[in-house]
PDB file of C-alpha atoms in Angstrom:
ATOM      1  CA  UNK A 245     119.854 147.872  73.995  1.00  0.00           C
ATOM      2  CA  UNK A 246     122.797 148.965  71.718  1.00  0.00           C
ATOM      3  CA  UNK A 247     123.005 147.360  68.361  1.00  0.00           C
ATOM      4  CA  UNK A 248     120.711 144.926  69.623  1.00  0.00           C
ATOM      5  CA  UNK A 249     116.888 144.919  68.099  1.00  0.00           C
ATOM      6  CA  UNK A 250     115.401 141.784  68.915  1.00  0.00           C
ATOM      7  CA  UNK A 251     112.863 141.818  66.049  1.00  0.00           C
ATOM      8  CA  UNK A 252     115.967 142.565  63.323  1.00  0.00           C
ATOM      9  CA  UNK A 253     117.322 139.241  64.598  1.00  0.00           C
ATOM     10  CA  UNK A 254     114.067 137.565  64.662  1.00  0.00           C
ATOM     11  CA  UNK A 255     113.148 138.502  60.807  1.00  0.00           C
ATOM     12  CA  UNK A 256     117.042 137.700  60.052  1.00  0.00           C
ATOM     13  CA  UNK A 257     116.580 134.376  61.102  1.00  0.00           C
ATOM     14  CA  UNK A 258     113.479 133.588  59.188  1.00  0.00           C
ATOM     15  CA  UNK A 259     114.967 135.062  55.863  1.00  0.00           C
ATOM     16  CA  UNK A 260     117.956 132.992  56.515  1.00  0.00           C
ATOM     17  CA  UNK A 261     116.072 129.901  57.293  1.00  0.00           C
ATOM     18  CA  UNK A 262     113.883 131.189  53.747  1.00  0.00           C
ATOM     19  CA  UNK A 263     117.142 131.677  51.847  1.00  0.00           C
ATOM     20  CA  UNK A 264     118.642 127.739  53.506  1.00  0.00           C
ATOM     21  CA  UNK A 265     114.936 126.436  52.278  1.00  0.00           C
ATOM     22  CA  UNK A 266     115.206 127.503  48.788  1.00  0.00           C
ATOM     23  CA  UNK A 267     119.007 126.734  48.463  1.00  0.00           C
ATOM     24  CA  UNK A 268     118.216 123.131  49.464  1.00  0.00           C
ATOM     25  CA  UNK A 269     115.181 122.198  48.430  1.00  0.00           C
ATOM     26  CA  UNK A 270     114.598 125.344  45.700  1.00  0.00           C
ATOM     27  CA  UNK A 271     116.120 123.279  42.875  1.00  0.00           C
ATOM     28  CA  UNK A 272     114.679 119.832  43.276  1.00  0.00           C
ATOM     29  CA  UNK A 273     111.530 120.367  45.330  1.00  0.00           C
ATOM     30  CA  UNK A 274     108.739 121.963  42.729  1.00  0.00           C
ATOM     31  CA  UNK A 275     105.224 121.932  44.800  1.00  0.00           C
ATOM     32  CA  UNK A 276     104.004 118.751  43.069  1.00  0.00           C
ATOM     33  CA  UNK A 277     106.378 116.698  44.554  1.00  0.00           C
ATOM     34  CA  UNK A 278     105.311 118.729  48.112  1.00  0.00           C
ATOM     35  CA  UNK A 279     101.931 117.796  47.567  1.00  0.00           C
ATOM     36  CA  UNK A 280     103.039 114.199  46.906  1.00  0.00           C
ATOM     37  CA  UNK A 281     106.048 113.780  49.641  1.00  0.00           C
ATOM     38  CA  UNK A 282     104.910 112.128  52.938  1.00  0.00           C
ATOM     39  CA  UNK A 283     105.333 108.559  54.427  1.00  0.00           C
ATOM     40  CA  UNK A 284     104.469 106.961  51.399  1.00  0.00           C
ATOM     41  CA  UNK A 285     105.987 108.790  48.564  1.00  0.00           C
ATOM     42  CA  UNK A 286     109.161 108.116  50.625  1.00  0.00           C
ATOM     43  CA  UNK A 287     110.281 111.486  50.502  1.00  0.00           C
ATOM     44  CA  UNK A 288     111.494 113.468  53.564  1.00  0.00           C
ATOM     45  CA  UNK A 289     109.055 115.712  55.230  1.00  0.00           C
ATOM     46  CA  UNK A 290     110.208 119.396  54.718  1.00  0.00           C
ATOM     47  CA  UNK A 291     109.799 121.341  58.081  1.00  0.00           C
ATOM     48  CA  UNK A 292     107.903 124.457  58.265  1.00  0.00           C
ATOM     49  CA  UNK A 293     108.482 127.810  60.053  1.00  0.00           C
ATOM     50  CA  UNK A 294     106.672 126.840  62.433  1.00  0.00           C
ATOM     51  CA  UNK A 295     108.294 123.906  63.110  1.00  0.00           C
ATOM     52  CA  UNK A 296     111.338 125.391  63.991  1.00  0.00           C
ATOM     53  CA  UNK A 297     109.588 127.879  66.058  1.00  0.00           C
ATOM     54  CA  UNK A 298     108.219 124.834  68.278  1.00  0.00           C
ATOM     55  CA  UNK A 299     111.432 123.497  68.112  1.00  0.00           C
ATOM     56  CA  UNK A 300     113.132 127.210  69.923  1.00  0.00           C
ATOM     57  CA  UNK A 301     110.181 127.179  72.192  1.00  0.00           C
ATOM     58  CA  UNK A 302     111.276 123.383  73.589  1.00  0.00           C
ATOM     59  CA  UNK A 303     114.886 124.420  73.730  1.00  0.00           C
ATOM     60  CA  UNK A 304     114.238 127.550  75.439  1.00  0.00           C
ATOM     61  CA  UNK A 305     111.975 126.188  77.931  1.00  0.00           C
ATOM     62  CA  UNK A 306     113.841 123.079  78.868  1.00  0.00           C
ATOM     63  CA  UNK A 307     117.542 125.345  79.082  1.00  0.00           C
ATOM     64  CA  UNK A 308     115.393 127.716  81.719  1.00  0.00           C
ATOM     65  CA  UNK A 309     113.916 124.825  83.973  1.00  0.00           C
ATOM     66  CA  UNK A 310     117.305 123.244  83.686  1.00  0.00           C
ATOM     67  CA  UNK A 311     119.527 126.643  84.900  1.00  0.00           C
ATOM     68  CA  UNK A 312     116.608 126.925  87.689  1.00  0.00           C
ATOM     69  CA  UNK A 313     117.609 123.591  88.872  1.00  0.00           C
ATOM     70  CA  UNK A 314     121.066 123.867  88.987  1.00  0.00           C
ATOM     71  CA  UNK A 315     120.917 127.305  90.566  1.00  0.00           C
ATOM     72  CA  UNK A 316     119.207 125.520  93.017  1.00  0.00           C
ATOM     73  CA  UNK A 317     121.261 123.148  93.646  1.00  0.00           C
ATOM     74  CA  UNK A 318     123.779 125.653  94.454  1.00  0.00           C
ATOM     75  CA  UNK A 319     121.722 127.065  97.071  1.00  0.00           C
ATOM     76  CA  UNK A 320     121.101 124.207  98.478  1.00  0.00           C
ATOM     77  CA  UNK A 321     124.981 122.942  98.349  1.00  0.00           C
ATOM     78  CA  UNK A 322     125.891 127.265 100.452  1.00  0.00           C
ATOM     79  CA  UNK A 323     122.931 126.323 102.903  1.00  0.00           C
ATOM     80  CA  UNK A 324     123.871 123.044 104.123  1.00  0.00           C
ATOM     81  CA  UNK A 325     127.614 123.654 104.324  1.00  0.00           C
ATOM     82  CA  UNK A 326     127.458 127.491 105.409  1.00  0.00           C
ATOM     83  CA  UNK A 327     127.493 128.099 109.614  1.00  0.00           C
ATOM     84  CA  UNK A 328     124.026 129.912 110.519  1.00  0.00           C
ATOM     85  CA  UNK A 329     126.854 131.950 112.716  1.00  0.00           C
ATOM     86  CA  UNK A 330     127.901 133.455 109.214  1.00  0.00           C
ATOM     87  CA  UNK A 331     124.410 134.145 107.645  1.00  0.00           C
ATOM     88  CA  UNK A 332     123.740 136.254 111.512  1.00  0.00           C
ATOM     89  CA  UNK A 333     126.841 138.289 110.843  1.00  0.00           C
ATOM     90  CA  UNK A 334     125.626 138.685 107.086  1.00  0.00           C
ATOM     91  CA  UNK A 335     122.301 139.847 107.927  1.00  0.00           C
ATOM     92  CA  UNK A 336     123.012 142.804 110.792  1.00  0.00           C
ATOM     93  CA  UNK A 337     124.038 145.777 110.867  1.00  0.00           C
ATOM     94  CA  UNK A 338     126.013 147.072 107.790  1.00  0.00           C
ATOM     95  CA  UNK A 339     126.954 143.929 106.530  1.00  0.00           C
ATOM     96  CA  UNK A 340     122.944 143.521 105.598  1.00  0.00           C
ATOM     97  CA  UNK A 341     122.808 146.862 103.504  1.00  0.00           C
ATOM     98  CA  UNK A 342     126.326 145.473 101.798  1.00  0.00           C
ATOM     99  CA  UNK A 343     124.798 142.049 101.064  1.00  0.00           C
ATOM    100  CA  UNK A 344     121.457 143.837  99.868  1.00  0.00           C
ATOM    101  CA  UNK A 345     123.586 146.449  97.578  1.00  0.00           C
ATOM    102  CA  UNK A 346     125.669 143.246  96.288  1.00  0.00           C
ATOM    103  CA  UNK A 347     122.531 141.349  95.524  1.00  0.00           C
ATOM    104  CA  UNK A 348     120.699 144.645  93.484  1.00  0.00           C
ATOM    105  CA  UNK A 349     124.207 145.423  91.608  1.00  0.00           C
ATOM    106  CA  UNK A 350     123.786 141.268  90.580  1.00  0.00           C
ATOM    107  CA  UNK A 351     120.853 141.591  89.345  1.00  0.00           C
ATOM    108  CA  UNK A 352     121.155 144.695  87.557  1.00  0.00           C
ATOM    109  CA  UNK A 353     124.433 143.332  85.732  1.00  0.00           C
ATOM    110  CA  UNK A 354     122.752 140.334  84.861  1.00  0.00           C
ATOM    111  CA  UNK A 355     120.122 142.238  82.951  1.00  0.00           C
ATOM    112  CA  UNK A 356     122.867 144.469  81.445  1.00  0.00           C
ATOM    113  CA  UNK A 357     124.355 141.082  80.163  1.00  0.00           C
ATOM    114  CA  UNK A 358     121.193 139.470  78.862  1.00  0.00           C
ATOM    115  CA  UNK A 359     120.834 142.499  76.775  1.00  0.00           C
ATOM    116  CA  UNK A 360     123.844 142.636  75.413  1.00  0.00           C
ATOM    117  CA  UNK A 361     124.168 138.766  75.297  1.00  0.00           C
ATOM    118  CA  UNK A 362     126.459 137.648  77.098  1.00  0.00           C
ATOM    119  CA  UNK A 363     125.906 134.250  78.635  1.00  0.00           C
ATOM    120  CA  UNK A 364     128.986 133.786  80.253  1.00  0.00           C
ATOM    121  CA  UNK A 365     128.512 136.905  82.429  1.00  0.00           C
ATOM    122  CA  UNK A 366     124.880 136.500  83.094  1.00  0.00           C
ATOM    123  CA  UNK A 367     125.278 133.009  84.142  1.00  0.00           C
ATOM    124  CA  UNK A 368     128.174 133.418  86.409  1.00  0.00           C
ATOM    125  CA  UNK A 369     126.232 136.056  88.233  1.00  0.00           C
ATOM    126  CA  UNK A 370     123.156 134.208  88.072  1.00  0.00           C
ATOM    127  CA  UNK A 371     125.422 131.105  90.241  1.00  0.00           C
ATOM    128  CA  UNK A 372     126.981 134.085  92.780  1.00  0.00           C
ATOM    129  CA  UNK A 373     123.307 134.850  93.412  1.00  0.00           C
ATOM    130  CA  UNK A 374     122.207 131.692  94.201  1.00  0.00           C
ATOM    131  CA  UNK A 375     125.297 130.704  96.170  1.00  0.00           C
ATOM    132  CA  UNK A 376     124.594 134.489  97.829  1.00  0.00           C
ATOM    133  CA  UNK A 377     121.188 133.376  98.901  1.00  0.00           C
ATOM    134  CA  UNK A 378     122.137 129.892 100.043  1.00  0.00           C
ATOM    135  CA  UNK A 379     124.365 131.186 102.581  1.00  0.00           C
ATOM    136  CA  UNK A 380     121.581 133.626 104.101  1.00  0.00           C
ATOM    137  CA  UNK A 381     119.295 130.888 104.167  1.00  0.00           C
ATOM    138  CA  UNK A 382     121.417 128.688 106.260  1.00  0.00           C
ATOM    139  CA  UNK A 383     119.893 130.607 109.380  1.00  0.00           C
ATOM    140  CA  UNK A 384     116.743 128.876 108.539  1.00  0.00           C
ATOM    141  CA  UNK A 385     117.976 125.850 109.869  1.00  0.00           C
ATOM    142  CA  UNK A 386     118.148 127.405 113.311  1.00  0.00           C
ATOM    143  CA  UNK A 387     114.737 128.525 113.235  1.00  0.00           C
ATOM    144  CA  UNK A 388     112.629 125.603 111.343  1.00  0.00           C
ATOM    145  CA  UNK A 389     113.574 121.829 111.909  1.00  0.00           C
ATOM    146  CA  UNK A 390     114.949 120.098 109.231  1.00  0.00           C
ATOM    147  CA  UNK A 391     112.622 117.952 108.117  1.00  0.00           C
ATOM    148  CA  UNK A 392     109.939 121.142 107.940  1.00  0.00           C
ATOM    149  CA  UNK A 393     112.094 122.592 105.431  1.00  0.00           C
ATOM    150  CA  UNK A 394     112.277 119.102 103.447  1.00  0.00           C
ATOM    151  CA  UNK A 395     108.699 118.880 103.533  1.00  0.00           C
ATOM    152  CA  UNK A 396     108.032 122.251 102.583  1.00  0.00           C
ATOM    153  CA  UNK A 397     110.553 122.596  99.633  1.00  0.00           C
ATOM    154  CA  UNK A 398     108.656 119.515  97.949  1.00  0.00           C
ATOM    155  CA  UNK A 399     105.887 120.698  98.729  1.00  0.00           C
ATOM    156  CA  UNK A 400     107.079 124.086  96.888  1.00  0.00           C
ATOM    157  CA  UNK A 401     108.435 121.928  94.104  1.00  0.00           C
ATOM    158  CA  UNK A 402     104.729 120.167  93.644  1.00  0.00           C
ATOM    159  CA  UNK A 403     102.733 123.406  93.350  1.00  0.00           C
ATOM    160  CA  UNK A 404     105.241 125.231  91.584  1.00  0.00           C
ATOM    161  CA  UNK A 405     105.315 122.127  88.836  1.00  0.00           C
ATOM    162  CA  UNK A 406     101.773 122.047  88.570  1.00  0.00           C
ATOM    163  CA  UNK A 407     101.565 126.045  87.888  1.00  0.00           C
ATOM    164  CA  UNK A 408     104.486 125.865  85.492  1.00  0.00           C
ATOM    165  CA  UNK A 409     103.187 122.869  83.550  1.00  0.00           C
ATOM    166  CA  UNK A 410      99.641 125.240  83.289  1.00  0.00           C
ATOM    167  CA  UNK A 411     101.386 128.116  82.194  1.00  0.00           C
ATOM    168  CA  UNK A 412     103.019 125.985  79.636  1.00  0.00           C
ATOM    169  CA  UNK A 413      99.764 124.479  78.270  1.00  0.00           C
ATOM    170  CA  UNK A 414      96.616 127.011  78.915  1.00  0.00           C
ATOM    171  CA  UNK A 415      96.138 128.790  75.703  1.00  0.00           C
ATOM    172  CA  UNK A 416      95.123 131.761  77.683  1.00  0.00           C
ATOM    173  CA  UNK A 417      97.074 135.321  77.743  1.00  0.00           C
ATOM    174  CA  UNK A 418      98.277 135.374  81.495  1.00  0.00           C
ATOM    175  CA  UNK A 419      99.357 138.771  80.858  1.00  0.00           C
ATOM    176  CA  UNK A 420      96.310 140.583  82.693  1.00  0.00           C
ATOM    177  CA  UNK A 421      97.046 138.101  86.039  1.00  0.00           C
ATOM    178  CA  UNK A 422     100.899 138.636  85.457  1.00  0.00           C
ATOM    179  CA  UNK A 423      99.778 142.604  86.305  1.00  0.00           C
ATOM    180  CA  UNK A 424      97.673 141.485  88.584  1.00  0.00           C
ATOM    181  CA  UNK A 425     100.559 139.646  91.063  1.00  0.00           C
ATOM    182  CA  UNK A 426     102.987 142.165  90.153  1.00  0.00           C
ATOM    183  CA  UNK A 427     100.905 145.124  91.648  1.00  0.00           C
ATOM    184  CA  UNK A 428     100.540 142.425  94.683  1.00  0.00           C
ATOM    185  CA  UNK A 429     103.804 141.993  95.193  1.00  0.00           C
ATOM    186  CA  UNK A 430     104.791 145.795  95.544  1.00  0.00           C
ATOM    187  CA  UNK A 431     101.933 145.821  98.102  1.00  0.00           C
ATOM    188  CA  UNK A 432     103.691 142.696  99.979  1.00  0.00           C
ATOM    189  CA  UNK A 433     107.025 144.058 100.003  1.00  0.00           C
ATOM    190  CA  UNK A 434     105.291 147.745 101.384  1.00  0.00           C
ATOM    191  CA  UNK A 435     103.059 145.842 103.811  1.00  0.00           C
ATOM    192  CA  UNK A 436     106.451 144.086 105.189  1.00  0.00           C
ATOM    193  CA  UNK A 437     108.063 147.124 105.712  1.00  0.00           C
ATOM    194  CA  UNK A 438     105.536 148.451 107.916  1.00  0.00           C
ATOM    195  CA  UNK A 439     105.264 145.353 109.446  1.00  0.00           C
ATOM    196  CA  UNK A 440     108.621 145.196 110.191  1.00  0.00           C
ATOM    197  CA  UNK A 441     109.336 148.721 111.804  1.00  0.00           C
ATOM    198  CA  UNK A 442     105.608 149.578 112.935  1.00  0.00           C
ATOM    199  CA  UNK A 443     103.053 147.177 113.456  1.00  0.00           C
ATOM    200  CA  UNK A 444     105.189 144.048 114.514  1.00  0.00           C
ATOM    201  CA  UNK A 445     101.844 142.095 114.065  1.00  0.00           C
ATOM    202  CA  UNK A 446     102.175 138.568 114.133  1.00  0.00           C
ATOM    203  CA  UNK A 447      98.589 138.058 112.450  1.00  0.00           C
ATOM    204  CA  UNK A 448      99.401 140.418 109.708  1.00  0.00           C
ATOM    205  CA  UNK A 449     102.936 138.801 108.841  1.00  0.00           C
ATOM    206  CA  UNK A 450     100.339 135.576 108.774  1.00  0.00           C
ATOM    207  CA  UNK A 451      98.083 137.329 105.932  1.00  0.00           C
ATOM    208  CA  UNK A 452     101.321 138.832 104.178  1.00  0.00           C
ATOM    209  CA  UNK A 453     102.010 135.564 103.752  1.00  0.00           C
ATOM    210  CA  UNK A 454      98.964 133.823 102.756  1.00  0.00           C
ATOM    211  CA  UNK A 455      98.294 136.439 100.034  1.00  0.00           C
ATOM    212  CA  UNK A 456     102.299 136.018  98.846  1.00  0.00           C
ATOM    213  CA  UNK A 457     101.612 131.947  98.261  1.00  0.00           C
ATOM    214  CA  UNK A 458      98.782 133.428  95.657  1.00  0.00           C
ATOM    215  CA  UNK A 459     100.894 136.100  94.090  1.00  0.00           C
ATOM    216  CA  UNK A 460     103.997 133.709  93.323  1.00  0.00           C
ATOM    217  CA  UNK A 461     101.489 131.162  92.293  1.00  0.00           C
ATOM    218  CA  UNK A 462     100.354 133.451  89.931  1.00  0.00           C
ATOM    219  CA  UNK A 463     103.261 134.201  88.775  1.00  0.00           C
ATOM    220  CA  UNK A 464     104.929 130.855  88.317  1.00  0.00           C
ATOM    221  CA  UNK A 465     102.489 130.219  85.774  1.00  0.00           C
ATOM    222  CA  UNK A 466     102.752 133.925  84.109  1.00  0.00           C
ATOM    223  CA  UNK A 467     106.369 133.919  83.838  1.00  0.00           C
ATOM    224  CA  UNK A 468     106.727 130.378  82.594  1.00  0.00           C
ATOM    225  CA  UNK A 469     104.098 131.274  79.678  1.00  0.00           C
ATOM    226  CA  UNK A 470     106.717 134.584  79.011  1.00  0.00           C
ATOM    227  CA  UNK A 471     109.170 132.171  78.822  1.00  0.00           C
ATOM    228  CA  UNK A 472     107.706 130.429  75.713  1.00  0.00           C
ATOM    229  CA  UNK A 473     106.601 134.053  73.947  1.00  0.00           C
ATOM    230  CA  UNK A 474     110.180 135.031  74.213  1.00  0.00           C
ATOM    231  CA  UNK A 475     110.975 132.395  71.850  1.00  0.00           C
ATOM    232  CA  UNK A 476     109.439 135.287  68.776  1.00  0.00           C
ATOM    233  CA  UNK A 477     113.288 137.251  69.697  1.00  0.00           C
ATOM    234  CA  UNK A 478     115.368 134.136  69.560  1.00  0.00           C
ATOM    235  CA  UNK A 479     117.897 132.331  67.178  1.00  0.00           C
ATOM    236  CA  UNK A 480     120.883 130.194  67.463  1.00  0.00           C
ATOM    237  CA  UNK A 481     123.218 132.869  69.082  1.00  0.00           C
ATOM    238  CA  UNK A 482     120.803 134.463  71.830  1.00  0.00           C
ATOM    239  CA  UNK A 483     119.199 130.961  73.339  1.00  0.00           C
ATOM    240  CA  UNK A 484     121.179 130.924  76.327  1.00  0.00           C
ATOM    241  CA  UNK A 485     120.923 134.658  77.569  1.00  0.00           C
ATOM    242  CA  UNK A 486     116.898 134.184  76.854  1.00  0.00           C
ATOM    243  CA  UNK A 487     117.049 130.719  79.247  1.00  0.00           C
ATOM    244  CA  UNK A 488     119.197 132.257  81.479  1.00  0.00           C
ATOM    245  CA  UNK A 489     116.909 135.185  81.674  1.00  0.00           C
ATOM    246  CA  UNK A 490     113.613 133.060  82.246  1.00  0.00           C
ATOM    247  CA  UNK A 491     115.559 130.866  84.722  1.00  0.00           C
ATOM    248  CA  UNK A 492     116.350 133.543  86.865  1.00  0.00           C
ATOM    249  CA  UNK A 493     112.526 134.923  87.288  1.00  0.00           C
ATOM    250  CA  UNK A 494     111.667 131.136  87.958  1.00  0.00           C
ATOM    251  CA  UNK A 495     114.556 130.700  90.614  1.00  0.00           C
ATOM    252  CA  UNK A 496     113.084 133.952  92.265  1.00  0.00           C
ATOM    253  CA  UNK A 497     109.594 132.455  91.808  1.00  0.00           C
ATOM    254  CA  UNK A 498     110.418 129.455  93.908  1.00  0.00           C
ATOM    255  CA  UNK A 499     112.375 131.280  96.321  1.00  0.00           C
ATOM    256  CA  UNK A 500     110.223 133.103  97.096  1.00  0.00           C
ATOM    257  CA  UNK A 501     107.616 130.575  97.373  1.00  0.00           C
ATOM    258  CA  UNK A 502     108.898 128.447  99.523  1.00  0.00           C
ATOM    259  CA  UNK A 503     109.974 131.299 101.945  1.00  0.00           C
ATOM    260  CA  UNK A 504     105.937 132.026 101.893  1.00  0.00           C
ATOM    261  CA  UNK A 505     105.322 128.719 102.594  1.00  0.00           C
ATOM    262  CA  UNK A 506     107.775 127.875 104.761  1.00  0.00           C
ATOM    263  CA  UNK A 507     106.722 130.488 107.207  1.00  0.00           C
ATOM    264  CA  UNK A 508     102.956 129.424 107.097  1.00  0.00           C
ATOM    265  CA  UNK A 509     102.924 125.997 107.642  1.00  0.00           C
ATOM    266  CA  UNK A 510     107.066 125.226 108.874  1.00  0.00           C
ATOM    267  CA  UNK A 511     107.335 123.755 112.198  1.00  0.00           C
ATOM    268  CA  UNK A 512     109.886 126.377 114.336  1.00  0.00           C
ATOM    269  CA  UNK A 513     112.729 124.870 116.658  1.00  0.00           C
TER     270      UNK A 513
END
């Protein structure tokens, strides 16, 4: 990151909020009127460090989950009104290793713009991605019925709530199973290769998939409890890149999900 240090910014933020503290309250404010300000002295309650760090974490949080949503929402919006004619075209022959190049030079923008925060960019790229997806995933409809894929996206919105809202309020480091589901999911995406060009098992696609439910699972809950530690490198001019950042590994969280689910228990055409 150039002339970017996230803990600079984080330390600048609580001398400034140190420096606002004493400017406002320095004067006025000894500690004996701190030790009797509250509800009844009818004074106002100063707010604490720690405060505003709860405060960021909210903010942060509820900008992610809300970016997720709309995101989406857009791929909803490129799925329903995209022909699964277009997706076919999009997804043989060179037009796949185009769409796959376009979707690895998005992503690897958007992390270039997060660290140098820029919203703007990262979010735009964040809504070509989803719309990108949304139009592959309007061949779907021509392999699962409709209401399959209703039933199955709540039922990815259900587990993937109850994960997120764990990972929001365990109290324990989900670092160690974050590890853990990341080294399974390089072994899912090696174990569908094979699949695909050598084994063509039907069974095994079955376990690929039954051990991907667990590893996004896991992951839900891991990356939604990142979400919150990120709050130690934010202030009032990064929030948005940091949301944006977090809602992206929760959009791919769901995706992915869903596509797990959706080929385990989705009733084909």
């Amino acid at each position: 990151m150039d002339n970017y240090n996230p803990n600079d910014n984080f330390n600048n933020y609580q001398n400034n909020y140190n420096n606002g503290y004493n400017s406002d309250y320095g004067t006025n404010y000894s500690g004996s009127d701190y030790m009797n300000s509250g509800f009844e002295s009818g004074n106002p309650v100063v707010k604490t460090f720690s405060d505003v760090k709860a405060i960021l974490v909210e903010e942060v949080v509820a900008k992610s989950f809300l970016f997720m949503v709309v995101a989406l929402l857009i791929t909803a919006y490129a799925s329903l009104t995209t022909s699964p004619r277009v997706a076919i075209r999009m997804l043989t022959g060179y037009n796949f290793c185009i769409l796959l190049v376009a979707e690895l030079l998005i992503v690897m923008v958007s992390n270039w713009a997060v660290k140098k925060n820029n919203a703007i960019l990262a979010g735009v790229l964040f809504a070509v991605y989803s719309y990108l997806t949304g139009v592959t995933f309007s061949i779907l409809f021509m392999a699962f019925t409709t209401t399959s894929i209703t039933s199955i996206f709540l039922l990815t919105a259900a587990l993937f709530g109850i994960m997120a809202i764990y990972g929001l309020a365990t109290k324990k480091d989900l670092t160690s199973i974050g590890s853990i589901c990341f080294m399974g999911l390089i072994g899912i995406i090696l174990a569908t290769v094979v699949n695909m060009f050598f084994l063509r098992n039907s069974m095994f696609d079955t376990i690929i998939s039954a051990v991907g439910v667990l590893v996004f699972v896991g992951l839900t809950a891991y990356d939604t409890q990142k979400i919150k530690k990120m709050v130690a490198y934010s202030n009032d001019g990064n929030v948005l890149t940091l949301a944006l950042m977090g809602a992206f590994e929760l959009y791919l969280d769901f995706i992915n999900l869903f596509l797990k689910l959706l080929r385990l228990f989705g009733k084909r055409r």
